[in-house]
Coordinates of C-alpha atoms in Angstrom, one line a residue:
M1 CA 9.2 -6.3 37.9
K2 CA 6.2 -3.9 37.8
G3 CA 7.2 -2.3 40.4
E4 CA 10.9 -0.8 38.8
W5 CA 8.0 0.9 36.2
R6 CA 8.6 4.6 36.5
T7 CA 6.0 7.3 35.0
L8 CA 7.6 10.4 33.9
S9 CA 6.8 13.1 31.4
L10 CA 8.9 13.0 28.7
E11 CA 11.2 15.9 29.0
E12 CA 11.8 13.8 32.4
A13 CA 12.3 11.0 30.7
G14 CA 15.4 12.8 27.9
V15 CA 13.0 13.4 25.1
K16 CA 13.5 16.7 23.1
L17 CA 10.8 17.7 21.0
I18 CA 12.4 19.3 17.9
D19 CA 9.9 21.5 15.4
C20 CA 9.8 22.2 12.3
D21 CA 10.2 24.5 9.8
H22 CA 7.3 27.4 9.1
R23 CA 7.7 27.1 5.5
T24 CA 7.6 24.9 2.7
P25 CA 10.2 25.1 -0.5
P26 CA 9.1 25.0 -3.4
V27 CA 8.6 21.2 -5.4
A28 CA 12.0 20.7 -7.6
Q29 CA 11.5 17.7 -10.3
A30 CA 14.2 15.8 -8.3
G31 CA 16.1 15.7 -5.3
Y32 CA 15.3 15.1 -1.2
P33 CA 12.2 13.9 0.1
Y34 CA 10.4 16.6 1.7
V35 CA 8.1 14.7 4.3
A36 CA 4.8 16.0 5.1
I37 CA 1.4 14.5 7.4
P38 CA 0.5 11.8 4.4
Q39 CA 3.2 10.3 5.0
L40 CA 2.9 8.9 7.8
R41 CA 1.6 6.0 7.1
G42 CA 1.7 2.5 9.7
G43 CA 3.5 4.0 11.9
R44 CA 6.4 3.5 9.5
I45 CA 7.8 7.4 6.7
D46 CA 6.3 6.1 3.3
L47 CA 8.4 8.2 0.4
S48 CA 7.1 6.6 -2.6
D49 CA 4.8 9.7 -3.4
A50 CA 6.9 12.2 -0.9
R51 CA 7.4 15.7 -3.2
R52 CA 11.1 16.7 -3.9
I53 CA 12.9 19.7 -2.7
T54 CA 16.9 20.6 -3.9
V55 CA 20.0 19.7 -2.1
E56 CA 20.4 23.9 -1.7
D57 CA 16.9 23.7 0.0
F58 CA 16.7 20.4 2.0
V59 CA 20.1 22.1 3.8
E60 CA 17.9 25.1 4.5
W61 CA 14.8 23.2 6.2
T62 CA 16.9 20.7 8.4
R63 CA 19.8 23.5 9.9
K64 CA 16.8 23.7 12.5
A65 CA 15.7 20.2 12.4
R66 CA 17.6 17.6 11.1
P67 CA 15.9 13.3 11.5
I68 CA 18.6 11.2 12.5
P69 CA 18.0 7.5 13.1
H70 CA 15.2 6.6 15.6
D71 CA 13.8 9.9 15.5
V72 CA 9.6 9.9 16.1
V73 CA 8.2 12.4 13.3
L74 CA 4.9 13.4 15.7
S75 CA 1.7 14.9 13.6
R76 CA 0.9 17.6 15.5
R77 CA -2.1 18.7 12.9
C78 CA -5.3 16.7 11.2
N79 CA -4.1 13.9 12.9
P80 CA -2.6 14.7 16.5
G81 CA -0.4 12.3 18.1
E82 CA 0.4 9.9 14.2
T83 CA 3.7 8.8 14.3
A84 CA 6.4 7.4 12.6
F85 CA 10.0 6.5 13.4
V86 CA 13.3 7.7 11.4
P87 CA 14.7 4.4 9.9
P88 CA 18.1 4.3 9.8
G89 CA 19.6 4.9 6.8
V90 CA 17.1 7.2 4.9
E91 CA 17.2 11.6 5.1
F92 CA 14.6 13.6 4.3
A93 CA 13.4 17.4 5.1
L94 CA 10.6 17.5 7.6
G95 CA 7.2 19.8 6.7
Q96 CA 5.2 22.0 8.3
N97 CA 3.2 20.3 11.1
L98 CA 5.5 18.1 12.2
V99 CA 7.8 17.8 15.0
L100 CA 10.8 14.8 16.4
L101 CA 10.7 13.5 19.0
R102 CA 14.2 12.7 20.3
A103 CA 15.6 10.4 23.1
D104 CA 19.0 10.9 24.4
G105 CA 19.2 7.7 25.5
T106 CA 19.5 8.2 29.4
K107 CA 16.2 6.5 30.3
I108 CA 14.4 5.8 27.2
Y109 CA 16.1 3.5 24.5
P110 CA 16.1 5.5 20.9
P111 CA 14.3 2.2 19.3
Y112 CA 11.8 2.0 22.2
L113 CA 10.7 5.5 21.9
R114 CA 8.3 4.6 18.6
W115 CA 6.7 2.4 20.1
L116 CA 5.8 4.3 23.4
V117 CA 4.1 6.7 21.3
R118 CA 1.7 4.3 19.8
G119 CA 0.5 2.7 22.8
P120 CA -2.9 3.0 24.7
E121 CA -1.3 5.7 27.0
W122 CA -0.1 7.7 24.4
W123 CA -3.2 8.2 22.5
E124 CA -4.9 8.9 26.1
Q125 CA -2.4 11.5 26.5
V126 CA -3.2 12.9 22.8
R127 CA -7.0 13.8 24.0
K128 CA -5.8 15.6 27.5
F129 CA -3.4 18.1 25.5
L130 CA -5.8 18.0 22.5
N131 CA -6.6 21.9 21.4
V132 CA -10.1 21.8 18.6
G133 CA -10.1 23.7 16.8
A134 CA -12.9 24.8 13.7
V135 CA -11.1 23.3 11.3
F136 CA -8.4 20.7 12.9
N137 CA -7.4 20.1 16.0
S138 CA -4.0 20.1 17.2
L139 CA -1.1 20.0 20.0
K140 CA 0.9 22.8 21.3
C141 CA 4.9 22.0 21.3
A142 CA 4.8 23.4 25.3
D143 CA 2.8 20.4 25.3
V144 CA 3.9 17.6 23.8
P145 CA 6.6 17.4 26.1
K146 CA 3.9 16.6 30.0
F147 CA 3.0 13.6 28.6
K148 CA 3.1 11.3 30.9
L149 CA 4.0 7.9 30.4
R150 CA 4.8 4.6 32.1
I151 CA 8.5 4.3 31.3
P152 CA 10.3 0.5 31.7
P153 CA 14.0 -0.6 32.9
L154 CA 16.0 0.0 30.0
P155 CA 16.7 -3.5 29.6
E156 CA 12.9 -4.3 29.1
Q157 CA 12.8 -1.4 26.7
R158 CA 15.2 -3.5 24.6
V159 CA 14.0 -6.3 24.6
I160 CA 9.8 -4.7 24.2
A161 CA 11.9 -3.1 21.3
H162 CA 13.6 -6.4 19.4
I163 CA 9.9 -8.4 19.8
L164 CA 8.2 -5.2 18.4
G165 CA 10.9 -4.7 15.6
T166 CA 11.0 -8.2 14.6
L167 CA 7.5 -8.8 13.6
D168 CA 8.0 -5.0 12.5
D169 CA 10.7 -5.6 9.4
K170 CA 9.2 -9.1 8.9
I171 CA 6.3 -7.1 7.7
E172 CA 8.2 -4.0 5.9
L173 CA 10.6 -7.1 4.5
N174 CA 7.7 -8.5 3.1
R175 CA 6.0 -4.7 1.5
R176 CA 9.8 -5.0 0.3
M177 CA 9.6 -8.3 -2.1
S178 CA 5.6 -7.7 -2.7
E179 CA 7.3 -3.9 -4.7
T180 CA 10.0 -6.7 -6.3
L181 CA 7.3 -9.5 -7.4
E182 CA 5.0 -6.9 -8.9
Q183 CA 7.8 -4.8 -10.1
M184 CA 8.4 -8.1 -12.5
A185 CA 5.4 -9.1 -13.2
R186 CA 4.7 -5.2 -15.2
A187 CA 8.2 -5.9 -16.4
L188 CA 7.4 -8.3 -18.2
F189 CA 4.0 -7.2 -19.1
K190 CA 5.3 -3.9 -20.9
S191 CA 7.9 -6.2 -22.4
W192 CA 5.6 -8.7 -24.1
F193 CA 2.5 -6.5 -24.4
V194 CA 3.4 -2.4 -24.6
D195 CA 6.5 -3.1 -25.9
F196 CA 6.3 -6.3 -28.3
L197 CA 10.0 -6.9 -27.1
P198 CA 9.6 -10.8 -28.5
V199 CA 8.5 -9.7 -31.8
R200 CA 11.6 -7.1 -32.3
A201 CA 14.0 -9.5 -31.0
K202 CA 12.6 -12.3 -34.0
M203 CA 12.9 -9.2 -36.4
E204 CA 16.0 -8.5 -35.8
G205 CA 16.8 -12.2 -35.9
R206 CA 18.5 -11.7 -32.2
W207 CA 15.6 -14.7 -30.5
Q208 CA 15.9 -17.6 -32.8
R209 CA 13.9 -21.3 -32.4
G210 CA 14.8 -23.2 -29.5
Q211 CA 16.9 -20.3 -28.4
S212 CA 16.0 -18.3 -24.9
L213 CA 16.4 -14.8 -24.1
P214 CA 15.6 -13.3 -21.4
G215 CA 11.9 -13.2 -20.3
L216 CA 11.6 -15.5 -24.0
P217 CA 11.4 -19.5 -22.1
A218 CA 12.6 -21.2 -26.5
H219 CA 9.3 -22.4 -25.9
L220 CA 7.6 -19.0 -26.6
Y221 CA 9.4 -19.0 -29.6
D222 CA 5.9 -20.1 -32.1
L223 CA 3.6 -18.2 -30.5
F224 CA 5.1 -14.5 -31.4
P225 CA 5.3 -13.1 -35.2
D226 CA 8.2 -11.1 -36.4
R227 CA 6.2 -8.2 -37.8
L228 CA 4.8 -5.5 -36.5
V229 CA 1.8 -3.9 -38.7
D230 CA -0.5 -0.6 -37.8
S231 CA -3.0 -0.1 -35.7
E232 CA -5.4 2.9 -34.1
L233 CA -2.8 1.9 -31.2
G234 CA 0.0 2.3 -33.2
E235 CA 2.4 -0.5 -34.0
I236 CA 1.4 -3.5 -32.7
P237 CA 1.7 -7.9 -34.0
E238 CA 0.4 -8.7 -37.1
G239 CA -2.2 -10.7 -36.5
W240 CA -3.0 -9.4 -32.9
R241 CA -6.1 -6.9 -32.8
V242 CA -7.6 -3.9 -31.1
A243 CA -11.0 -3.8 -29.9
R244 CA -13.2 -2.8 -27.9
L245 CA -12.6 -3.4 -23.7
G246 CA -16.5 -4.9 -23.6
D247 CA -15.5 -7.3 -26.0
A248 CA -13.8 -9.5 -23.6
L249 CA -15.9 -8.9 -20.7
A250 CA -18.2 -11.4 -20.2
E251 CA -19.0 -9.2 -16.7
L252 CA -19.4 -6.0 -15.7
V253 CA -21.0 -5.3 -12.4
S254 CA -21.1 -3.3 -9.6
G255 CA -22.2 -3.5 -5.9
G256 CA -24.6 -2.0 -3.5
R257 CA -25.2 -0.3 -0.2
P258 CA -27.3 -2.3 2.5
K259 CA -30.4 0.3 3.9
G260 CA -29.4 1.5 6.9
G261 CA -26.0 1.8 5.3
A262 CA -22.4 0.3 6.7
A263 CA -23.3 -2.3 9.2
V264 CA -21.1 -2.1 12.5
E265 CA -20.0 -6.3 11.4
G266 CA -20.3 -8.5 8.9
V267 CA -18.7 -9.3 5.8
P268 CA -16.0 -7.0 4.5
S269 CA -17.3 -4.3 2.1
I270 CA -14.4 -3.1 -0.5
G271 CA -15.0 1.1 -1.7
A272 CA -12.4 3.8 -2.7
E273 CA -10.5 3.8 0.3
N274 CA -9.4 -0.3 -0.5
V275 CA -9.1 0.1 -3.7
I276 CA -5.9 1.0 -3.8
G277 CA -3.3 -1.3 -6.2
L278 CA -1.8 -4.8 -6.2
G279 CA -2.0 -6.7 -3.5
K280 CA -2.9 -2.9 -1.5
Y281 CA -5.7 -2.6 1.2
D282 CA -6.1 0.0 4.1
F283 CA -7.6 -2.8 6.4
S284 CA -8.2 -0.2 8.8
K285 CA -10.3 2.1 7.0
E286 CA -12.9 -1.7 6.7
K287 CA -16.7 -1.2 6.3
Y288 CA -18.8 -4.1 6.8
V289 CA -22.1 -5.3 4.8
P290 CA -24.8 -7.1 6.6
R291 CA -24.7 -11.8 5.3
E292 CA -28.2 -11.1 4.2
F293 CA -27.2 -8.5 1.7
F294 CA -23.7 -9.8 1.3
E295 CA -26.1 -13.6 0.1
E296 CA -28.2 -11.2 -2.0
L297 CA -24.4 -9.3 -3.8
Q298 CA -23.5 -12.9 -4.3
R299 CA -26.7 -14.3 -6.5
K300 CA -26.3 -11.4 -8.7
G301 CA -22.3 -11.8 -9.0
A302 CA -21.5 -9.5 -7.4
A303 CA -19.5 -10.3 -4.7
V304 CA -15.9 -10.9 -5.2
R305 CA -14.0 -13.8 -6.9
P306 CA -10.8 -14.7 -7.3
G307 CA -9.2 -13.3 -10.1
D308 CA -11.7 -10.3 -9.8
V309 CA -10.7 -7.0 -11.4
L310 CA -12.3 -4.0 -9.6
L311 CA -12.7 -0.1 -11.2
Y312 CA -13.3 2.6 -8.3
K313 CA -16.5 4.3 -10.7
D314 CA -16.9 7.3 -9.7
G315 CA -15.8 10.4 -7.3
A316 CA -12.4 12.4 -7.3
L317 CA -10.6 8.8 -7.2
I318 CA -12.3 7.8 -10.9
G319 CA -9.6 5.0 -12.2
R320 CA -8.4 3.5 -8.8
K321 CA -7.8 -0.2 -9.7
S322 CA -7.1 -3.5 -7.9
F323 CA -6.5 -7.3 -8.5
F324 CA -7.4 -9.5 -6.0
D325 CA -6.4 -13.7 -5.6
C326 CA -5.5 -16.1 -4.0
G327 CA -7.8 -15.1 -0.9
F328 CA -6.4 -11.6 0.1
P329 CA -7.6 -9.4 1.7
H330 CA -11.1 -11.4 2.9
P331 CA -12.0 -15.5 1.8
E332 CA -15.5 -13.0 1.4
C333 CA -15.8 -9.7 0.3
A334 CA -18.4 -7.3 -0.9
V335 CA -17.8 -4.4 -3.2
N336 CA -19.9 -0.9 -2.7
E337 CA -21.7 1.1 -5.6
H338 CA -18.8 3.3 -6.3
V339 CA -16.8 -0.1 -7.6
F340 CA -17.2 -2.4 -10.8
I341 CA -16.0 -6.0 -11.0
L342 CA -14.4 -6.5 -14.7
R343 CA -14.2 -10.6 -15.6
C344 CA -13.3 -11.9 -18.8
K345 CA -14.6 -14.4 -20.8
R346 CA -12.0 -16.7 -19.7
L347 CA -9.8 -16.6 -16.2
Y348 CA -6.7 -16.6 -17.3
W349 CA -7.5 -13.2 -19.0
Q350 CA -7.6 -11.3 -15.4
R351 CA -3.9 -10.8 -14.6
Y352 CA -3.4 -9.3 -18.7
L353 CA -6.7 -6.8 -17.5
F354 CA -5.5 -5.5 -14.8
F355 CA -2.2 -4.1 -15.7
W356 CA -3.6 -3.4 -19.1
L357 CA -6.3 -1.0 -17.3
D358 CA -3.3 0.5 -15.4
Q359 CA -1.2 2.2 -18.2
D360 CA -0.8 5.9 -16.9
W361 CA -2.6 6.6 -20.0
M362 CA -5.4 4.3 -19.9
T363 CA -5.5 5.6 -16.5
Q364 CA -6.5 8.4 -18.5
E365 CA -8.9 7.1 -21.2
I366 CA -10.3 5.7 -18.2
I367 CA -10.7 9.7 -16.6
S368 CA -11.9 11.0 -19.8
L369 CA -15.0 8.9 -19.7
N370 CA -16.6 10.8 -16.8
S371 CA -20.0 11.2 -18.0
N372 CA -21.2 12.7 -15.1
S373 CA -20.7 16.4 -14.3
A374 CA -21.9 17.5 -11.2
Q375 CA -21.2 14.2 -9.6
P376 CA -18.0 12.5 -11.4
G377 CA -18.1 9.5 -12.5
I378 CA -17.6 7.1 -15.7
N379 CA -21.0 4.1 -16.9
Q380 CA -20.5 0.8 -17.9
E381 CA -20.9 1.7 -22.0
G382 CA -17.9 3.6 -21.5
V383 CA -16.6 1.2 -19.7
R384 CA -17.4 -0.9 -22.3
S385 CA -16.5 1.4 -24.5
L386 CA -12.4 1.5 -23.4
P387 CA -9.5 0.5 -26.5
F388 CA -8.3 -2.6 -25.8
L389 CA -5.4 -5.1 -27.7
I390 CA -6.8 -9.1 -28.2
A391 CA -3.2 -11.3 -27.9
P392 CA -4.1 -14.5 -28.9
D393 CA -5.6 -16.7 -26.2
P394 CA -2.0 -18.2 -26.1
V395 CA 0.2 -15.9 -25.7
V396 CA -2.0 -14.5 -23.1
E397 CA -2.0 -17.3 -22.2
A398 CA 1.5 -18.2 -21.0
F399 CA 1.7 -14.7 -20.7
D400 CA -0.8 -15.6 -17.0
R401 CA 1.5 -18.9 -16.7
L402 CA 4.5 -16.5 -16.2
A403 CA 3.2 -13.8 -13.9
K404 CA 1.1 -16.1 -11.5
P405 CA 4.1 -17.5 -9.5
L406 CA 4.6 -14.0 -8.9
T407 CA 0.7 -12.6 -7.9
D408 CA 0.4 -15.5 -6.2
R409 CA 3.7 -15.2 -4.1
L410 CA 2.5 -11.8 -3.4
F411 CA -0.8 -12.4 -2.2
R412 CA 0.8 -14.9 0.2
G413 CA 2.9 -12.5 1.6
C414 CA 0.1 -10.1 1.8
L415 CA -1.7 -12.2 3.7
E416 CA 1.0 -13.2 6.1
S417 CA 1.9 -9.4 7.1
R418 CA -1.7 -9.4 8.0
T419 CA -1.7 -11.8 10.8
L420 CA 2.0 -10.8 11.8
A421 CA 0.7 -7.4 11.9
A422 CA -2.7 -8.6 14.1
L423 CA -0.1 -9.9 16.5
R424 CA 2.2 -6.8 16.5
D425 CA -0.9 -4.9 17.2
A426 CA -2.2 -7.3 20.1
L427 CA 1.6 -7.2 21.6
L428 CA 2.2 -4.0 21.5
P429 CA -0.2 -2.2 24.7
R430 CA 0.6 -5.7 26.6
L431 CA 4.1 -5.5 26.6
I432 CA 4.3 -1.2 26.9
S433 CA 2.0 -2.0 30.1
G434 CA 3.5 -4.8 31.4
K435 CA 0.7 -7.0 31.5
L436 CA 2.7 -9.9 29.2
R437 CA 5.5 -11.0 30.2
L438 CA 8.8 -10.3 27.3
K439 CA 9.4 -14.0 28.4
D440 CA 5.8 -15.4 27.0
A441 CA 6.1 -12.6 23.6
E442 CA 9.5 -13.7 22.9
R443 CA 7.6 -17.5 22.9
L444 CA 5.3 -16.3 20.3
L445 CA 8.3 -15.0 18.0
K446 CA 10.0 -18.6 18.3
E447 CA 6.6 -20.8 17.2
R448 CA 6.0 -18.4 14.8
G449 CA 9.7 -19.0 13.6
L450 CA 10.9 -15.6 13.8

């Protein structure tokens, strides 16, 4: 089988390089996505924060390079060699310093190309042709087609693409499901604690005792008042009050940094790179602390516990926050000196606390606490002074009972995706080098129900 593999340059293998338009279109409020280097993440194109351009600019900027399904987007600068594939049904314009790689199908099965450019041989070629610059390293368009890689026969390419694609598709499905679950939890929070829809429904006679409405089970009727009153935050339900966050907190602690800095291995330590939202965590940027130092943090309450809310407190990323539970991202992890851990007096307030702090206006409140003009940062006193809406315990407890299954399922999906990603990343180099038999890889998928 190995004898049938051939070493070919990308050009010899029928892979065409299509360069970008070396201009940048103006930003539009709405329109088509414009993909730049930051949108290449983990082999996929993330359009969640892509800038938008007008229809007219999209037409102009795609005359030269219009991505089609199974193309590979390659970054030539900043992170040269980084790639992401183009999925079906996605349209975007290509940003500067990006190029398209397109297989004609004669020697490389187009869905296989995305995996070929992520293996060890690919990165060997990147290092070989890399141009080291004073500011940025880069790849030349003329050099990329010269990259030489081992190419299996087309039938094997199809099987390899299927095996790795199955794992990646499941990871993507989990990601989309997590987004849906997060949106559901956020919608519930907004309904109850921002728009006060249960209260308004009672005020307007749309919700009667014993009656259920969407998001308003009948048994919750008596938990909500039927009147709104003025407060420093505007109208709030009667009987609720605006306090300071410190009134609800049992603990507000920050982590630490061991002597000598981060360790090569040990217990994971969370920093700015990892505090990025609900169930979001960048494992590729993980740092570690020695076990002895972690145990010291544990004694101080500065090790992460289930349900902790984390808040990044200094640098350019002030206000980043996260909420971890169900053993995600790790059964044990620390936080570094740049992260606060916030714990309410009652555990069932933690989900409420995260969603309260993660409102846009609250994020701006947190950023405004910056108490250090030389190095941006916020202190414990400022965090404790933040406004906090105190709802009756039964209301918050009822919210937590409804939101917890959503976030638990989200975290279970995140944990499963981490396992699948580890399997995919272990199989990839062995499959595209021919070191692993395809039947063995297929058996692994079958054993995992994939």
